[in-house]
């Protein structure tokens, strides 16, 4: 009989709780740790709620209680890390916080535990340079919630051992996530770089009065974003010209080069346009409706995940 | 008894056939015209096939034959335009072709017909400056196939009458499309500008060896693209910070500004990277598999459209 793999979840806010769901759902034993007293217990309640929601959408095979039975609250950081094959760090995204938590992990970690950081943009080299276990650290950036959006970006620091990347990749595949690998660090990784450049052009179209934020959103959700929910941008253009991607690039290259030239210089993340978009969004959705709309989004993501599971079966 | 609205579809390739489906499905009489002999008849066969596929996914209310009964092949351009409230031009995307077809339309059009061009990037001012009916012309750019991706970008030329935009918008809403309005022209409109900037960064990540094309695609389809299939980029970030979009911009602004600075200069649509991506795509999907994969994409788009219809109900 093989013992279940143990995973430590360090930092049990929304992202950490989501990771606990992913690992426990796949059969791992999960130990929760948060430096704020009571936070891990609250995180376990979030896990319980997420498991009930997943069960309601047919997205877990077992009863929610059975999965939750594999999630425990650790006494302290050393207890969480003890015997863990892997630790997922999901603390606040600020350099000093990350540096401190990696120091604490380093002091308590055993010789065989690997550590992935949920950092959404800061490379691991910025907060693992000083720790003895640094060859066993990397970024493992999820989309929230990881139980519904399976991608995880694996980004090694210069000192991350290739074996660390291989092992974390294998674990992520084993628990049903969809790992992508960067060969080296770049700020924002893949996901937030792609999101960033699209947002910059979106801000600009609103700032210069070409269209409203609502119409920009509609262009994506009722058009551009549909294929991207099940194919990536390269496969999309590969199928959009008779001869594939090179044929597409030949046909559309002049248009896109001309667009590129026109995007070279414009203000980004400017306070004025942020105010404009904020006002347009609040007209559509008042601030006191945000929480309810987030619950709607999560139901839609869950329904989309169930749909994709069916469509891929 | 009200007579059905008549719509002329001019140019009956894949895009024109898709438009015929949209208008006929909504109860309009559709007259097909193509300057190439036999093309309109072939277009009508594509319409018949698309209607059967939609019926199979529960996406039309009537029997396919009943809808097809409203689609006829016109004798000539004047016959197609005669009595039409609206004409959708979907000829080849090349400036000289568009200029010529708008001249021909101008010579045959009645006083009350409006004309939308399916142009995906060239503004209407570039090919309607010389025609007498130019105040009744604009761009009405769809995503292919328009029967599954409802967005349509309405882009007026400087001489397009506001009443033209209003009427075409009302017609598009009436037939179940999702119109967005630009206040004035810009190359690539909204959709292809957003696609263009994302692709440029995607090329660059592959070109500089950060990740493979397949991993870039996976990052989008298993992560970034999921929310964009039912929310736009602004609603996504509006819901991704406790205080809404302005709060998000404050928190993430420094990261995105830093990314922006690093994207200012790099080669785009370079032959070398196109060759790299082409080789990577052909390793995953040989050229002789493109047609089958396109059929898969269309089934997935159809299933996604049915899913969205359910989720929104």
Tab-separated table of N, CA, C and O in Angstrom, chain A residues 143-144 150-151 178 180-185 187 192-193 195-196 200-201 204 208-210 215 217-218 221-222 226-230 232-235 238-242 245-246 249 256-258 260 262 269 278 281-282 293-294 297 300 303-304 307-308, chain B residues 143-144 150-151 178 180-185 187 192-193 195-196 200-201 204 208-210 215 217-218 221-222 226-230 232-235 238-242 245-246 256-258 260 262 269 278 281-282 293-294 297 300 303-304 307-308 311:
chain	number	residue	atom	x	y	z
A	143	UNK	N	-4.083	30.257	-11.692
A	143	UNK	CA	-5.166	31.225	-11.864
A	143	UNK	C	-6.177	30.917	-10.762
A	143	UNK	O	-6.370	29.759	-10.409
A	144	UNK	N	-6.781	31.922	-10.221
A	144	UNK	CA	-7.737	31.718	-9.161
A	144	UNK	C	-9.145	31.494	-9.718
A	144	UNK	O	-9.584	32.268	-10.555
A	150	UNK	N	-7.194	25.273	-14.652
A	150	UNK	CA	-6.111	24.333	-14.319
A	150	UNK	C	-4.691	24.806	-14.608
A	150	UNK	O	-3.741	24.189	-14.142
A	151	UNK	N	-4.498	25.906	-15.355
A	151	UNK	CA	-3.131	26.254	-15.736
A	151	UNK	C	-2.281	26.581	-14.513
A	151	UNK	O	-2.767	27.145	-13.530
A	178	UNK	N	-2.719	21.799	-15.311
A	178	UNK	CA	-2.191	21.919	-16.663
A	178	UNK	C	-0.926	22.777	-16.612
A	178	UNK	O	-0.973	23.991	-16.800
A	180	UNK	N	2.512	24.692	-17.437
A	180	UNK	CA	3.317	25.215	-18.536
A	180	UNK	C	4.671	25.576	-17.947
A	180	UNK	O	4.779	25.905	-16.770
A	181	UNK	N	5.695	25.504	-18.789
A	181	UNK	CA	7.053	25.721	-18.302
A	181	UNK	C	7.701	26.886	-19.001
A	181	UNK	O	7.747	26.936	-20.231
A	182	UNK	N	8.245	27.815	-18.225
A	182	UNK	CA	9.112	28.826	-18.813
A	182	UNK	C	10.551	28.331	-18.654
A	182	UNK	O	10.880	27.655	-17.686
A	183	UNK	N	11.390	28.671	-19.622
A	183	UNK	CA	12.781	28.238	-19.538
A	183	UNK	C	13.576	29.130	-18.587
A	183	UNK	O	14.582	28.717	-18.028
A	184	UNK	N	13.109	30.388	-18.426
A	184	UNK	CA	13.802	31.299	-17.516
A	184	UNK	C	12.825	32.404	-17.107
A	184	UNK	O	11.719	32.491	-17.642
A	185	UNK	N	13.258	33.242	-16.167
A	185	UNK	CA	12.358	34.224	-15.575
A	185	UNK	C	12.112	35.431	-16.478
A	185	UNK	O	13.001	35.878	-17.194
A	187	UNK	N	9.432	39.050	-15.809
A	187	UNK	CA	8.404	39.630	-14.959
A	187	UNK	C	7.017	39.421	-15.566
A	187	UNK	O	6.807	39.672	-16.755
A	192	UNK	N	0.322	36.995	-17.129
A	192	UNK	CA	0.094	38.412	-16.865
A	192	UNK	C	0.761	39.332	-17.887
A	192	UNK	O	0.358	40.482	-18.033
A	193	UNK	N	1.739	38.826	-18.628
A	193	UNK	CA	2.262	39.628	-19.739
A	193	UNK	C	1.206	39.718	-20.841
A	193	UNK	O	0.963	40.798	-21.391
A	195	UNK	N	-2.054	39.260	-20.503
A	195	UNK	CA	-3.149	40.073	-19.994
A	195	UNK	C	-2.765	41.548	-19.994
A	195	UNK	O	-3.565	42.409	-20.357
A	196	UNK	N	-1.531	41.835	-19.608
A	196	UNK	CA	-1.073	43.216	-19.515
A	196	UNK	C	-1.104	43.943	-20.848
A	196	UNK	O	-1.600	45.066	-20.933
A	200	UNK	N	-3.545	47.089	-21.774
A	200	UNK	CA	-2.998	48.393	-22.160
A	200	UNK	C	-3.694	48.953	-23.399
A	200	UNK	O	-4.022	50.125	-23.473
A	201	UNK	N	-3.919	48.084	-24.378
A	201	UNK	CA	-4.605	48.557	-25.581
A	201	UNK	C	-6.075	48.847	-25.261
A	201	UNK	O	-6.661	49.792	-25.798
A	204	UNK	N	-6.346	52.188	-23.703
A	204	UNK	CA	-6.109	53.229	-24.694
A	204	UNK	C	-7.352	53.494	-25.547
A	204	UNK	O	-7.683	54.638	-25.854
A	208	UNK	N	-8.941	57.183	-25.427
A	208	UNK	CA	-9.019	58.060	-26.604
A	208	UNK	C	-10.439	58.127	-27.164
A	208	UNK	O	-10.664	58.706	-28.238
A	209	UNK	N	-11.391	57.537	-26.451
A	209	UNK	CA	-12.799	57.713	-26.811
A	209	UNK	C	-13.280	56.896	-27.993
A	209	UNK	O	-14.325	57.175	-28.562
A	210	UNK	N	-12.531	55.868	-28.384
A	210	UNK	CA	-12.982	55.047	-29.516
A	210	UNK	C	-14.203	54.204	-29.163
A	210	UNK	O	-15.046	53.929	-30.001
A	215	UNK	N	-18.313	48.139	-24.340
A	215	UNK	CA	-18.211	47.607	-25.699
A	215	UNK	C	-16.884	46.863	-25.921
A	215	UNK	O	-16.831	45.894	-26.684
A	217	UNK	N	-15.453	45.115	-23.548
A	217	UNK	CA	-15.734	43.836	-22.899
A	217	UNK	C	-16.584	42.929	-23.794
A	217	UNK	O	-16.337	41.732	-23.908
A	218	UNK	N	-17.581	43.523	-24.427
A	218	UNK	CA	-18.481	42.748	-25.281
A	218	UNK	C	-17.733	42.163	-26.492
A	218	UNK	O	-17.996	41.038	-26.918
A	221	UNK	N	-15.986	39.068	-24.936
A	221	UNK	CA	-16.806	37.930	-24.456
A	221	UNK	C	-17.720	37.370	-25.536
A	221	UNK	O	-18.067	36.183	-25.491
A	222	UNK	N	-18.122	38.175	-26.491
A	222	UNK	CA	-18.993	37.673	-27.559
A	222	UNK	C	-18.242	37.411	-28.856
A	222	UNK	O	-18.862	37.204	-29.908
A	226	UNK	N	-13.982	33.704	-27.276
A	226	UNK	CA	-14.649	32.389	-27.360
A	226	UNK	C	-13.670	31.281	-27.701
A	226	UNK	O	-13.619	30.252	-27.037
A	227	UNK	N	-12.883	31.454	-28.770
A	227	UNK	CA	-11.907	30.424	-29.143
A	227	UNK	C	-10.838	30.256	-28.071
A	227	UNK	O	-10.343	29.168	-27.830
A	228	UNK	N	-10.451	31.368	-27.445
A	228	UNK	CA	-9.377	31.317	-26.447
A	228	UNK	C	-9.787	30.517	-25.217
A	228	UNK	O	-8.924	30.173	-24.396
A	229	UNK	N	-11.063	30.202	-25.048
A	229	UNK	CA	-11.486	29.378	-23.915
A	229	UNK	C	-11.193	27.900	-24.148
A	229	UNK	O	-11.250	27.105	-23.223
A	230	UNK	N	-10.871	27.521	-25.392
A	230	UNK	CA	-10.540	26.108	-25.617
A	230	UNK	C	-9.382	25.912	-26.592
A	230	UNK	O	-8.936	24.783	-26.813
A	232	UNK	N	-5.581	28.113	-27.789
A	232	UNK	CA	-4.788	29.297	-27.505
A	232	UNK	C	-4.740	30.218	-28.722
A	232	UNK	O	-5.306	29.919	-29.766
A	233	UNK	N	-4.037	31.352	-28.584
A	233	UNK	CA	-3.942	32.311	-29.695
A	233	UNK	C	-3.218	31.744	-30.918
A	233	UNK	O	-3.563	32.094	-32.054
A	234	UNK	N	-2.204	30.892	-30.720
A	234	UNK	CA	-1.488	30.334	-31.878
A	234	UNK	C	-2.343	29.305	-32.612
A	234	UNK	O	-2.414	29.320	-33.834
A	235	UNK	N	-3.006	28.423	-31.859
A	235	UNK	CA	-3.859	27.458	-32.558
A	235	UNK	C	-4.998	28.186	-33.274
A	235	UNK	O	-5.388	27.812	-34.384
A	238	UNK	N	-3.595	29.483	-36.417
A	238	UNK	CA	-3.172	28.346	-37.240
A	238	UNK	C	-4.355	27.782	-38.020
A	238	UNK	O	-4.204	27.334	-39.170
A	239	UNK	N	-5.550	27.819	-37.398
A	239	UNK	CA	-6.749	27.279	-38.066
A	239	UNK	C	-7.479	28.355	-38.865
A	239	UNK	O	-8.471	28.060	-39.518
A	240	UNK	N	-6.990	29.602	-38.805
A	240	UNK	CA	-7.715	30.709	-39.445
A	240	UNK	C	-7.182	31.106	-40.816
A	240	UNK	O	-7.541	32.161	-41.337
A	241	UNK	N	-6.302	30.312	-41.392
A	241	UNK	CA	-5.855	30.543	-42.774
A	241	UNK	C	-5.679	29.174	-43.407
A	241	UNK	O	-5.302	28.225	-42.709
A	242	UNK	N	-5.960	29.058	-44.694
A	242	UNK	CA	-5.922	27.739	-45.335
A	242	UNK	C	-4.619	26.989	-45.083
A	242	UNK	O	-4.621	25.799	-44.809
A	245	UNK	N	-0.461	28.661	-39.729
A	245	UNK	CA	-0.013	29.875	-39.054
A	245	UNK	C	0.917	30.736	-39.917
A	245	UNK	O	0.822	31.972	-39.898
A	246	UNK	N	1.805	30.105	-40.698
A	246	UNK	CA	2.719	30.904	-41.523
A	246	UNK	C	1.925	31.628	-42.616
A	246	UNK	O	2.187	32.793	-42.939
A	249	UNK	N	0.200	34.513	-40.997
A	249	UNK	CA	1.140	35.611	-40.715
A	249	UNK	C	1.455	36.395	-41.989
A	249	UNK	O	1.612	37.615	-41.957
A	256	UNK	N	-1.184	43.751	-38.872
A	256	UNK	CA	-0.716	43.720	-37.482
A	256	UNK	C	0.533	44.565	-37.286
A	256	UNK	O	0.714	45.176	-36.235
A	257	UNK	N	1.415	44.592	-38.292
A	257	UNK	CA	2.602	45.450	-38.180
A	257	UNK	C	2.193	46.914	-38.097
A	257	UNK	O	2.766	47.694	-37.352
A	258	UNK	N	1.169	47.257	-38.874
A	258	UNK	CA	0.696	48.634	-38.872
A	258	UNK	C	0.039	48.979	-37.529
A	258	UNK	O	0.234	50.066	-36.981
A	260	UNK	N	0.848	47.546	-34.712
A	260	UNK	CA	1.960	47.607	-33.761
A	260	UNK	C	2.588	48.998	-33.769
A	260	UNK	O	2.886	49.574	-32.718
A	262	UNK	N	1.244	51.738	-34.423
A	262	UNK	CA	0.360	52.740	-33.826
A	262	UNK	C	0.181	52.547	-32.323
A	262	UNK	O	-0.434	53.377	-31.666
A	269	UNK	N	-2.085	52.889	-17.899
A	269	UNK	CA	-2.446	52.898	-16.489
A	269	UNK	C	-2.466	54.321	-15.949
A	269	UNK	O	-1.994	54.585	-14.854
A	278	UNK	N	-13.542	53.209	-14.223
A	278	UNK	CA	-14.192	52.985	-12.927
A	278	UNK	C	-15.625	53.557	-12.951
A	278	UNK	O	-16.574	52.886	-12.546
A	281	UNK	N	-17.795	51.350	-15.158
A	281	UNK	CA	-18.109	50.070	-14.514
A	281	UNK	C	-19.132	50.256	-13.386
A	281	UNK	O	-20.055	49.464	-13.255
A	282	UNK	N	-18.955	51.310	-12.582
A	282	UNK	CA	-19.884	51.508	-11.462
A	282	UNK	C	-21.282	51.879	-11.950
A	282	UNK	O	-22.267	51.633	-11.251
A	293	UNK	N	-21.795	39.746	-7.870
A	293	UNK	CA	-21.323	39.468	-9.235
A	293	UNK	C	-20.140	38.487	-9.206
A	293	UNK	O	-19.970	37.699	-10.122
A	294	UNK	N	-19.302	38.563	-8.157
A	294	UNK	CA	-18.203	37.599	-8.030
A	294	UNK	C	-18.749	36.184	-7.833
A	294	UNK	O	-18.208	35.226	-8.379
A	297	UNK	N	-19.764	35.076	-11.201
A	297	UNK	CA	-18.586	34.688	-11.976
A	297	UNK	C	-18.134	33.277	-11.602
A	297	UNK	O	-17.836	32.458	-12.477
A	300	UNK	N	-20.380	30.748	-13.064
A	300	UNK	CA	-20.142	30.636	-14.511
A	300	UNK	C	-18.852	29.863	-14.800
A	300	UNK	O	-18.781	29.056	-15.728
A	303	UNK	N	-19.589	26.252	-14.229
A	303	UNK	CA	-20.377	25.692	-15.335
A	303	UNK	C	-19.501	25.532	-16.579
A	303	UNK	O	-19.621	24.546	-17.322
A	304	UNK	N	-18.601	26.497	-16.800
A	304	UNK	CA	-17.698	26.403	-17.963
A	304	UNK	C	-16.743	25.229	-17.798
A	304	UNK	O	-16.469	24.495	-18.758
A	307	UNK	N	-18.655	22.175	-18.551
A	307	UNK	CA	-18.847	22.113	-20.010
A	307	UNK	C	-17.586	21.619	-20.713
A	307	UNK	O	-17.645	20.757	-21.601
A	308	UNK	N	-16.417	22.181	-20.331
A	308	UNK	CA	-15.162	21.777	-20.989
A	308	UNK	C	-14.850	20.306	-20.714
A	308	UNK	O	-14.363	19.595	-21.595
B	143	UNK	N	-17.227	38.109	-36.246
B	143	UNK	CA	-16.269	37.036	-36.052
B	143	UNK	C	-16.832	35.837	-36.794
B	143	UNK	O	-18.039	35.631	-36.822
B	144	UNK	N	-15.969	35.068	-37.400
B	144	UNK	CA	-16.425	33.908	-38.142
B	144	UNK	C	-16.538	32.686	-37.242
B	144	UNK	O	-15.587	32.391	-36.519
B	150	UNK	N	-21.430	36.077	-31.625
B	150	UNK	CA	-22.409	37.117	-31.976
B	150	UNK	C	-21.862	38.532	-32.145
B	150	UNK	O	-22.567	39.394	-32.682
B	151	UNK	N	-20.622	38.809	-31.725
B	151	UNK	CA	-20.187	40.202	-31.759
B	151	UNK	C	-20.132	40.737	-33.189
B	151	UNK	O	-19.808	40.012	-34.143
B	178	UNK	N	-24.598	40.808	-31.271
B	178	UNK	CA	-24.162	41.612	-30.141
B	178	UNK	C	-23.326	42.780	-30.677
B	178	UNK	O	-22.110	42.691	-30.753
B	180	UNK	N	-21.231	46.164	-31.108
B	180	UNK	CA	-20.463	47.166	-30.373
B	180	UNK	C	-20.223	48.330	-31.322
B	180	UNK	O	-20.170	48.154	-32.533
B	181	UNK	N	-20.095	49.515	-30.748
B	181	UNK	CA	-19.968	50.713	-31.585
B	181	UNK	C	-18.659	51.416	-31.324
B	181	UNK	O	-18.329	51.709	-30.171
B	182	UNK	N	-17.938	51.713	-32.384
B	182	UNK	CA	-16.807	52.624	-32.252
B	182	UNK	C	-17.302	54.020	-32.634
B	182	UNK	O	-18.179	54.175	-33.490
B	183	UNK	N	-16.738	55.030	-31.980
B	183	UNK	CA	-17.157	56.398	-32.291
B	183	UNK	C	-16.492	56.899	-33.572
B	183	UNK	O	-17.008	57.779	-34.243
B	184	UNK	N	-15.328	56.331	-33.906
B	184	UNK	CA	-14.623	56.734	-35.117
B	184	UNK	C	-13.656	55.629	-35.520
B	184	UNK	O	-13.456	54.668	-34.773
B	185	UNK	N	-13.054	55.790	-36.701
B	185	UNK	CA	-12.251	54.710	-37.260
B	185	UNK	C	-10.872	54.595	-36.623
B	185	UNK	O	-10.253	55.590	-36.257
B	187	UNK	N	-7.540	51.607	-37.424
B	187	UNK	CA	-7.187	50.376	-38.118
B	187	UNK	C	-7.259	49.166	-37.185
B	187	UNK	O	-6.741	49.226	-36.074
B	192	UNK	N	-9.347	43.181	-33.601
B	192	UNK	CA	-8.036	42.803	-34.114
B	192	UNK	C	-6.894	43.612	-33.509
B	192	UNK	O	-5.747	43.166	-33.542
B	193	UNK	N	-7.207	44.760	-32.926
B	193	UNK	CA	-6.164	45.459	-32.164
B	193	UNK	C	-5.835	44.680	-30.885
B	193	UNK	O	-4.672	44.484	-30.547
B	195	UNK	N	-6.404	41.457	-30.364
B	195	UNK	CA	-5.745	40.225	-30.773
B	195	UNK	C	-4.303	40.495	-31.186
B	195	UNK	O	-3.388	39.737	-30.852
B	196	UNK	N	-4.101	41.599	-31.899
B	196	UNK	CA	-2.771	41.934	-32.410
B	196	UNK	C	-1.750	42.149	-31.301
B	196	UNK	O	-0.646	41.615	-31.352
B	200	UNK	N	1.486	39.784	-30.547
B	200	UNK	CA	2.857	40.311	-30.598
B	200	UNK	C	3.665	39.868	-29.391
B	200	UNK	O	4.820	39.482	-29.515
B	201	UNK	N	3.050	39.930	-28.203
B	201	UNK	CA	3.766	39.489	-27.010
B	201	UNK	C	3.954	37.977	-27.043
B	201	UNK	O	5.000	37.465	-26.614
B	204	UNK	N	6.838	37.139	-29.210
B	204	UNK	CA	8.078	37.522	-28.565
B	204	UNK	C	8.517	36.496	-27.521
B	204	UNK	O	9.697	36.156	-27.429
B	208	UNK	N	12.083	34.672	-28.092
B	208	UNK	CA	13.190	34.798	-27.146
B	208	UNK	C	13.371	33.542	-26.298
B	208	UNK	O	14.171	33.532	-25.365
B	209	UNK	N	12.618	32.490	-26.637
B	209	UNK	CA	12.858	31.190	-26.021
B	209	UNK	C	12.333	31.029	-24.607
B	209	UNK	O	12.718	30.108	-23.900
B	210	UNK	N	11.427	31.921	-24.172
B	210	UNK	CA	10.886	31.782	-22.818
B	210	UNK	C	9.958	30.579	-22.690
B	210	UNK	O	9.883	29.961	-21.636
B	215	UNK	N	2.882	25.906	-24.962
B	215	UNK	CA	2.684	26.347	-23.577
B	215	UNK	C	2.032	27.727	-23.512
B	215	UNK	O	1.264	28.007	-22.582
B	217	UNK	N	-0.193	28.709	-25.686
B	217	UNK	CA	-1.598	28.380	-25.950
B	217	UNK	C	-2.284	27.812	-24.707
B	217	UNK	O	-3.423	28.162	-24.390
B	218	UNK	N	-1.565	26.934	-24.012
B	218	UNK	CA	-2.139	26.301	-22.827
B	218	UNK	C	-2.417	27.345	-21.734
B	218	UNK	O	-3.412	27.257	-21.017
B	221	UNK	N	-5.775	28.900	-22.920
B	221	UNK	CA	-6.998	28.079	-22.928
B	221	UNK	C	-7.321	27.465	-21.571
B	221	UNK	O	-8.480	27.203	-21.270
B	222	UNK	N	-6.319	27.232	-20.735
B	222	UNK	CA	-6.570	26.657	-19.411
B	222	UNK	C	-6.508	27.693	-18.299
B	222	UNK	O	-6.489	27.337	-17.118
B	226	UNK	N	-10.426	31.737	-19.954
B	226	UNK	CA	-11.686	31.194	-19.433
B	226	UNK	C	-12.680	32.299	-19.087
B	226	UNK	O	-13.832	32.270	-19.512
B	227	UNK	N	-12.253	33.284	-18.298
B	227	UNK	CA	-13.163	34.382	-17.939
B	227	UNK	C	-13.550	35.198	-19.167
B	227	UNK	O	-14.662	35.710	-19.262
B	228	UNK	N	-12.610	35.349	-20.097
B	228	UNK	CA	-12.875	36.181	-21.273
B	228	UNK	C	-13.954	35.584	-22.186
B	228	UNK	O	-14.447	36.257	-23.081
B	229	UNK	N	-14.300	34.316	-21.968
B	229	UNK	CA	-15.373	33.720	-22.770
B	229	UNK	C	-16.748	34.147	-22.284
B	229	UNK	O	-17.741	33.939	-22.985
B	230	UNK	N	-16.837	34.748	-21.093
B	230	UNK	CA	-18.153	35.218	-20.647
B	230	UNK	C	-18.115	36.572	-19.943
B	230	UNK	O	-19.151	37.119	-19.589
B	232	UNK	N	-15.631	40.403	-20.164
B	232	UNK	CA	-14.532	41.025	-20.902
B	232	UNK	C	-13.354	41.272	-19.974
B	232	UNK	O	-13.401	40.971	-18.779
B	233	UNK	N	-12.273	41.849	-20.502
B	233	UNK	CA	-11.086	42.120	-19.681
B	233	UNK	C	-11.339	43.145	-18.568
B	233	UNK	O	-10.748	43.027	-17.489
B	234	UNK	N	-12.213	44.129	-18.813
B	234	UNK	CA	-12.466	45.118	-17.755
B	234	UNK	C	-13.305	44.517	-16.626
B	234	UNK	O	-13.017	44.726	-15.452
B	235	UNK	N	-14.350	43.768	-16.981
B	235	UNK	CA	-15.146	43.156	-15.915
B	235	UNK	C	-14.288	42.160	-15.135
B	235	UNK	O	-14.406	42.055	-13.910
B	238	UNK	N	-12.271	44.140	-12.769
B	238	UNK	CA	-13.185	44.807	-11.836
B	238	UNK	C	-13.569	43.867	-10.694
B	238	UNK	O	-13.748	44.295	-9.553
B	239	UNK	N	-13.697	42.570	-11.011
B	239	UNK	CA	-14.082	41.587	-9.995
B	239	UNK	C	-12.864	40.978	-9.303
B	239	UNK	O	-13.006	40.172	-8.395
B	240	UNK	N	-11.654	41.358	-9.738
B	240	UNK	CA	-10.437	40.718	-9.219
B	240	UNK	C	-9.726	41.510	-8.131
B	240	UNK	O	-8.591	41.201	-7.788
B	241	UNK	N	-10.358	42.551	-7.614
B	241	UNK	CA	-9.810	43.274	-6.465
B	241	UNK	C	-11.002	43.678	-5.611
B	241	UNK	O	-12.079	43.945	-6.149
B	242	UNK	N	-10.812	43.702	-4.290
B	242	UNK	CA	-11.949	43.971	-3.403
B	242	UNK	C	-12.716	45.238	-3.773
B	242	UNK	O	-13.947	45.258	-3.752
B	245	UNK	N	-12.275	47.977	-10.179
B	245	UNK	CA	-11.240	48.187	-11.190
B	245	UNK	C	-10.186	49.207	-10.769
B	245	UNK	O	-8.986	49.030	-11.028
B	246	UNK	N	-10.602	50.293	-10.105
B	246	UNK	CA	-9.621	51.316	-9.707
B	246	UNK	C	-8.680	50.739	-8.642
B	246	UNK	O	-7.473	50.989	-8.658
B	256	UNK	N	2.213	46.082	-14.130
B	256	UNK	CA	1.871	46.230	-15.545
B	256	UNK	C	2.667	47.349	-16.217
B	256	UNK	O	3.010	47.248	-17.393
B	257	UNK	N	2.949	48.416	-15.474
B	257	UNK	CA	3.767	49.484	-16.058
B	257	UNK	C	5.173	48.973	-16.354
B	257	UNK	O	5.765	49.302	-17.374
B	258	UNK	N	5.660	48.128	-15.465
B	258	UNK	CA	6.987	47.577	-15.659
B	258	UNK	C	7.004	46.618	-16.860
B	258	UNK	O	7.940	46.615	-17.670
B	260	UNK	N	4.985	46.871	-19.390
B	260	UNK	CA	4.842	47.745	-20.558
B	260	UNK	C	6.192	48.272	-21.012
B	260	UNK	O	6.517	48.286	-22.204
B	262	UNK	N	8.985	46.923	-20.702
B	262	UNK	CA	9.816	45.872	-21.291
B	262	UNK	C	9.281	45.375	-22.626
B	262	UNK	O	9.918	44.564	-23.296
B	269	UNK	N	6.272	39.927	-35.835
B	269	UNK	CA	5.952	39.274	-37.097
B	269	UNK	C	7.205	39.048	-37.923
B	269	UNK	O	7.225	39.242	-39.120
B	278	UNK	N	5.546	27.957	-36.769
B	278	UNK	CA	5.029	27.046	-37.797
B	278	UNK	C	5.569	25.623	-37.566
B	278	UNK	O	4.811	24.649	-37.592
B	281	UNK	N	3.903	24.137	-34.483
B	281	UNK	CA	2.495	23.784	-34.738
B	281	UNK	C	2.407	22.526	-35.602
B	281	UNK	O	1.581	21.653	-35.358
B	282	UNK	N	3.246	22.460	-36.644
B	282	UNK	CA	3.175	21.290	-37.542
B	282	UNK	C	3.628	20.018	-36.838
B	282	UNK	O	3.207	18.921	-37.218
B	293	UNK	N	-9.135	19.420	-37.875
B	293	UNK	CA	-9.080	20.205	-36.638
B	293	UNK	C	-10.023	21.421	-36.719
B	293	UNK	O	-10.588	21.843	-35.712
B	294	UNK	N	-10.191	21.983	-37.923
B	294	UNK	CA	-11.144	23.096	-38.083
B	294	UNK	C	-12.575	22.618	-37.815
B	294	UNK	O	-13.379	23.333	-37.228
B	297	UNK	N	-12.874	22.442	-34.170
B	297	UNK	CA	-13.063	23.795	-33.620
B	297	UNK	C	-14.519	24.240	-33.762
B	297	UNK	O	-15.114	24.782	-32.830
B	300	UNK	N	-16.648	22.552	-31.295
B	300	UNK	CA	-16.424	23.110	-29.959
B	300	UNK	C	-17.093	24.476	-29.808
B	300	UNK	O	-17.669	24.796	-28.772
B	303	UNK	N	-20.769	23.864	-29.382
B	303	UNK	CA	-21.064	23.383	-28.028
B	303	UNK	C	-20.925	24.521	-27.018
B	303	UNK	O	-21.720	24.641	-26.075
B	304	UNK	N	-19.923	25.393	-27.220
B	304	UNK	CA	-19.731	26.527	-26.314
B	304	UNK	C	-20.910	27.502	-26.429
B	304	UNK	O	-21.393	28.031	-25.421
B	307	UNK	N	-23.719	26.018	-24.601
B	307	UNK	CA	-23.448	26.154	-23.161
B	307	UNK	C	-23.743	27.575	-22.672
B	307	UNK	O	-24.386	27.776	-21.640
B	308	UNK	N	-23.274	28.586	-23.436
B	308	UNK	CA	-23.499	29.976	-23.012
B	308	UNK	C	-24.993	30.323	-23.010
B	308	UNK	O	-25.472	31.031	-22.137
B	311	UNK	N	-26.336	28.845	-19.903
B	311	UNK	CA	-25.850	29.518	-18.702
B	311	UNK	C	-26.495	30.888	-18.545
B	311	UNK	O	-26.686	31.377	-17.431
